[in-house]
Amino acid sequence: MENYALAGLGLLIVFNILISLVIYKRNDFETFQKVAQIVLVWLLPVIGGAGILIFYKSIDKPIRKPESFAKRTEGSSSWQDEP
């Protein structure tokens, strides 16, 4: 039982170190924001790290350009089709 607890603690420490490195290497945040995020990861180990990863994933999503609202399709019977 003690070995499982040590293994879990070791995995938790490795996870926190990896998340801290990810935060440190990002260039889109100021130093204060990075420090605050790293502190959050270490104060709330699993929840903080997972939350930061989800947050970064949502930021990194490419924003799709919406298609034109008034896009004309073939065979359309809108009022603009009439001469």
mmCIF file with all atom_site columns, C-alpha atoms in Angstrom:
data_model
loop_
_atom_site.group_PDB
_atom_site.id
_atom_site.type_symbol
_atom_site.label_atom_id
_atom_site.label_alt_id
_atom_site.label_comp_id
_atom_site.label_asym_id
_atom_site.label_entity_id
_atom_site.label_seq_id
_atom_site.pdbx_PDB_ins_code
_atom_site.Cartn_x
_atom_site.Cartn_y
_atom_site.Cartn_z
_atom_site.occupancy
_atom_site.B_iso_or_equiv
_atom_site.pdbx_formal_charge
_atom_site.auth_seq_id
_atom_site.auth_comp_id
_atom_site.auth_asym_id
_atom_site.auth_atom_id
_atom_site.pdbx_PDB_model_num
ATOM 1  C CA . MET A 1 1  ? 0.000   0.000  0.000   1.00 0.00 ? 1  MET A CA 1
ATOM 2  C CA . GLU A 1 2  ? 2.838   2.351  0.827   1.00 0.00 ? 2  GLU A CA 1
ATOM 3  C CA . ASN A 1 3  ? 4.418   1.742  -2.583  1.00 0.00 ? 3  ASN A CA 1
ATOM 4  C CA . TYR A 1 4  ? 1.209   2.814  -4.349  1.00 0.00 ? 4  TYR A CA 1
ATOM 5  C CA . ALA A 1 5  ? 1.074   6.022  -2.333  1.00 0.00 ? 5  ALA A CA 1
ATOM 6  C CA . LEU A 1 6  ? 4.684   6.831  -3.209  1.00 0.00 ? 6  LEU A CA 1
ATOM 7  C CA . ALA A 1 7  ? 4.080   6.029  -6.875  1.00 0.00 ? 7  ALA A CA 1
ATOM 8  C CA . GLY A 1 8  ? 1.000   8.262  -6.908  1.00 0.00 ? 8  GLY A CA 1
ATOM 9  C CA . LEU A 1 9  ? 2.896   11.082 -5.232  1.00 0.00 ? 9  LEU A CA 1
ATOM 10 C CA . GLY A 1 10 ? 5.716   10.682 -7.734  1.00 0.00 ? 10 GLY A CA 1
ATOM 11 C CA . LEU A 1 11 ? 3.306   10.846 -10.677 1.00 0.00 ? 11 LEU A CA 1
ATOM 12 C CA . LEU A 1 12 ? 1.661   13.916 -9.191  1.00 0.00 ? 12 LEU A CA 1
ATOM 13 C CA . ILE A 1 13 ? 5.016   15.673 -8.852  1.00 0.00 ? 13 ILE A CA 1
ATOM 14 C CA . VAL A 1 14 ? 6.011   14.771 -12.415 1.00 0.00 ? 14 VAL A CA 1
ATOM 15 C CA . PHE A 1 15 ? 2.624   16.008 -13.698 1.00 0.00 ? 15 PHE A CA 1
ATOM 16 C CA . ASN A 1 16 ? 3.023   19.314 -11.843 1.00 0.00 ? 16 ASN A CA 1
ATOM 17 C CA . ILE A 1 17 ? 6.557   19.784 -13.149 1.00 0.00 ? 17 ILE A CA 1
ATOM 18 C CA . LEU A 1 18 ? 5.424   19.163 -16.733 1.00 0.00 ? 18 LEU A CA 1
ATOM 19 C CA . ILE A 1 19 ? 2.505   21.575 -16.424 1.00 0.00 ? 19 ILE A CA 1
ATOM 20 C CA . SER A 1 20 ? 4.808   24.175 -14.866 1.00 0.00 ? 20 SER A CA 1
ATOM 21 C CA . LEU A 1 21 ? 7.189   23.852 -17.821 1.00 0.00 ? 21 LEU A CA 1
ATOM 22 C CA . VAL A 1 22 ? 4.318   24.243 -20.289 1.00 0.00 ? 22 VAL A CA 1
ATOM 23 C CA . ILE A 1 23 ? 3.226   27.420 -18.505 1.00 0.00 ? 23 ILE A CA 1
ATOM 24 C CA . TYR A 1 24 ? 6.796   28.757 -18.350 1.00 0.00 ? 24 TYR A CA 1
ATOM 25 C CA . LYS A 1 25 ? 7.428   28.248 -22.086 1.00 0.00 ? 25 LYS A CA 1
ATOM 26 C CA . ARG A 1 26 ? 4.275   30.025 -23.289 1.00 0.00 ? 26 ARG A CA 1
ATOM 27 C CA . ASN A 1 27 ? 4.892   33.479 -24.702 1.00 0.00 ? 27 ASN A CA 1
ATOM 28 C CA . ASP A 1 28 ? 1.343   34.831 -24.723 1.00 0.00 ? 28 ASP A CA 1
ATOM 29 C CA . PHE A 1 29 ? 1.148   35.681 -20.997 1.00 0.00 ? 29 PHE A CA 1
ATOM 30 C CA . GLU A 1 30 ? 2.941   38.179 -18.787 1.00 0.00 ? 30 GLU A CA 1
ATOM 31 C CA . THR A 1 31 ? 5.331   37.047 -16.068 1.00 0.00 ? 31 THR A CA 1
ATOM 32 C CA . PHE A 1 32 ? 2.835   37.747 -13.283 1.00 0.00 ? 32 PHE A CA 1
ATOM 33 C CA . GLN A 1 33 ? 0.191   35.617 -15.014 1.00 0.00 ? 33 GLN A CA 1
ATOM 34 C CA . LYS A 1 34 ? 2.636   32.755 -15.483 1.00 0.00 ? 34 LYS A CA 1
ATOM 35 C CA . VAL A 1 35 ? 3.683   32.847 -11.823 1.00 0.00 ? 35 VAL A CA 1
ATOM 36 C CA . ALA A 1 36 ? 0.045   32.926 -10.693 1.00 0.00 ? 36 ALA A CA 1
ATOM 37 C CA . GLN A 1 37 ? -0.785  29.931 -12.892 1.00 0.00 ? 37 GLN A CA 1
ATOM 38 C CA . ILE A 1 38 ? 2.201   27.944 -11.635 1.00 0.00 ? 38 ILE A CA 1
ATOM 39 C CA . VAL A 1 39 ? 1.220   28.702 -8.030  1.00 0.00 ? 39 VAL A CA 1
ATOM 40 C CA . LEU A 1 40 ? -2.315  27.541 -8.837  1.00 0.00 ? 40 LEU A CA 1
ATOM 41 C CA . VAL A 1 41 ? -0.975  24.268 -10.244 1.00 0.00 ? 41 VAL A CA 1
ATOM 42 C CA . TRP A 1 42 ? 1.044   23.569 -7.101  1.00 0.00 ? 42 TRP A CA 1
ATOM 43 C CA . LEU A 1 43 ? -1.696  24.603 -4.652  1.00 0.00 ? 43 LEU A CA 1
ATOM 44 C CA . LEU A 1 44 ? -4.412  22.572 -6.412  1.00 0.00 ? 44 LEU A CA 1
ATOM 45 C CA . PRO A 1 45 ? -2.326  19.789 -7.980  1.00 0.00 ? 45 PRO A CA 1
ATOM 46 C CA . VAL A 1 46 ? -4.704  17.796 -10.164 1.00 0.00 ? 46 VAL A CA 1
ATOM 47 C CA . ILE A 1 47 ? -7.533  20.303 -10.534 1.00 0.00 ? 47 ILE A CA 1
ATOM 48 C CA . GLY A 1 48 ? -5.230  23.261 -11.179 1.00 0.00 ? 48 GLY A CA 1
ATOM 49 C CA . GLY A 1 49 ? -3.143  21.440 -13.776 1.00 0.00 ? 49 GLY A CA 1
ATOM 50 C CA . ALA A 1 50 ? -6.145  20.037 -15.604 1.00 0.00 ? 50 ALA A CA 1
ATOM 51 C CA . GLY A 1 51 ? -7.842  23.435 -15.528 1.00 0.00 ? 51 GLY A CA 1
ATOM 52 C CA . ILE A 1 52 ? -4.800  25.164 -16.991 1.00 0.00 ? 52 ILE A CA 1
ATOM 53 C CA . LEU A 1 53 ? -4.524  22.562 -19.767 1.00 0.00 ? 53 LEU A CA 1
ATOM 54 C CA . ILE A 1 54 ? -8.210  22.958 -20.647 1.00 0.00 ? 54 ILE A CA 1
ATOM 55 C CA . PHE A 1 55 ? -7.802  26.742 -20.598 1.00 0.00 ? 55 PHE A CA 1
ATOM 56 C CA . TYR A 1 56 ? -4.792  26.592 -22.945 1.00 0.00 ? 56 TYR A CA 1
ATOM 57 C CA . LYS A 1 57 ? -6.574  24.187 -25.268 1.00 0.00 ? 57 LYS A CA 1
ATOM 58 C CA . SER A 1 58 ? -9.514  26.574 -25.571 1.00 0.00 ? 58 SER A CA 1
ATOM 59 C CA . ILE A 1 59 ? -7.163  29.480 -26.319 1.00 0.00 ? 59 ILE A CA 1
ATOM 60 C CA . ASP A 1 60 ? -5.218  27.553 -28.956 1.00 0.00 ? 60 ASP A CA 1
ATOM 61 C CA . LYS A 1 61 ? -8.294  26.563 -30.996 1.00 0.00 ? 61 LYS A CA 1
ATOM 62 C CA . PRO A 1 62 ? -8.221  28.204 -34.409 1.00 0.00 ? 62 PRO A CA 1
ATOM 63 C CA . ILE A 1 63 ? -11.070 30.630 -34.863 1.00 0.00 ? 63 ILE A CA 1
ATOM 64 C CA . ARG A 1 64 ? -13.048 29.828 -37.981 1.00 0.00 ? 64 ARG A CA 1
ATOM 65 C CA . LYS A 1 65 ? -14.144 32.674 -40.155 1.00 0.00 ? 65 LYS A CA 1
ATOM 66 C CA . PRO A 1 66 ? -17.925 32.523 -40.444 1.00 0.00 ? 66 PRO A CA 1
ATOM 67 C CA . GLU A 1 67 ? -19.321 32.092 -43.904 1.00 0.00 ? 67 GLU A CA 1
ATOM 68 C CA . SER A 1 68 ? -21.160 35.011 -45.380 1.00 0.00 ? 68 SER A CA 1
ATOM 69 C CA . PHE A 1 69 ? -24.700 35.325 -44.083 1.00 0.00 ? 69 PHE A CA 1
ATOM 70 C CA . ALA A 1 70 ? -25.994 36.528 -47.440 1.00 0.00 ? 70 ALA A CA 1
ATOM 71 C CA . LYS A 1 71 ? -24.196 33.916 -49.507 1.00 0.00 ? 71 LYS A CA 1
ATOM 72 C CA . ARG A 1 72 ? -26.114 33.227 -52.708 1.00 0.00 ? 72 ARG A CA 1
ATOM 73 C CA . THR A 1 73 ? -26.705 29.626 -53.693 1.00 0.00 ? 73 THR A CA 1
ATOM 74 C CA . GLU A 1 74 ? -27.764 28.299 -57.076 1.00 0.00 ? 74 GLU A CA 1
ATOM 75 C CA . GLY A 1 75 ? -31.497 27.938 -57.445 1.00 0.00 ? 75 GLY A CA 1
ATOM 76 C CA . SER A 1 76 ? -32.216 30.460 -54.757 1.00 0.00 ? 76 SER A CA 1
ATOM 77 C CA . SER A 1 77 ? -35.590 32.167 -54.926 1.00 0.00 ? 77 SER A CA 1
ATOM 78 C CA . SER A 1 78 ? -34.783 35.188 -52.817 1.00 0.00 ? 78 SER A CA 1
ATOM 79 C CA . TRP A 1 79 ? -35.975 38.681 -53.712 1.00 0.00 ? 79 TRP A CA 1
ATOM 80 C CA . GLN A 1 80 ? -32.477 39.575 -54.933 1.00 0.00 ? 80 GLN A CA 1
ATOM 81 C CA . ASP A 1 81 ? -32.680 37.070 -57.801 1.00 0.00 ? 81 ASP A CA 1
ATOM 82 C CA . GLU A 1 82 ? -35.320 39.071 -59.665 1.00 0.00 ? 82 GLU A CA 1
ATOM 83 C CA . PRO A 1 83 ? -34.019 41.649 -62.187 1.00 0.00 ? 83 PRO A CA 1
#
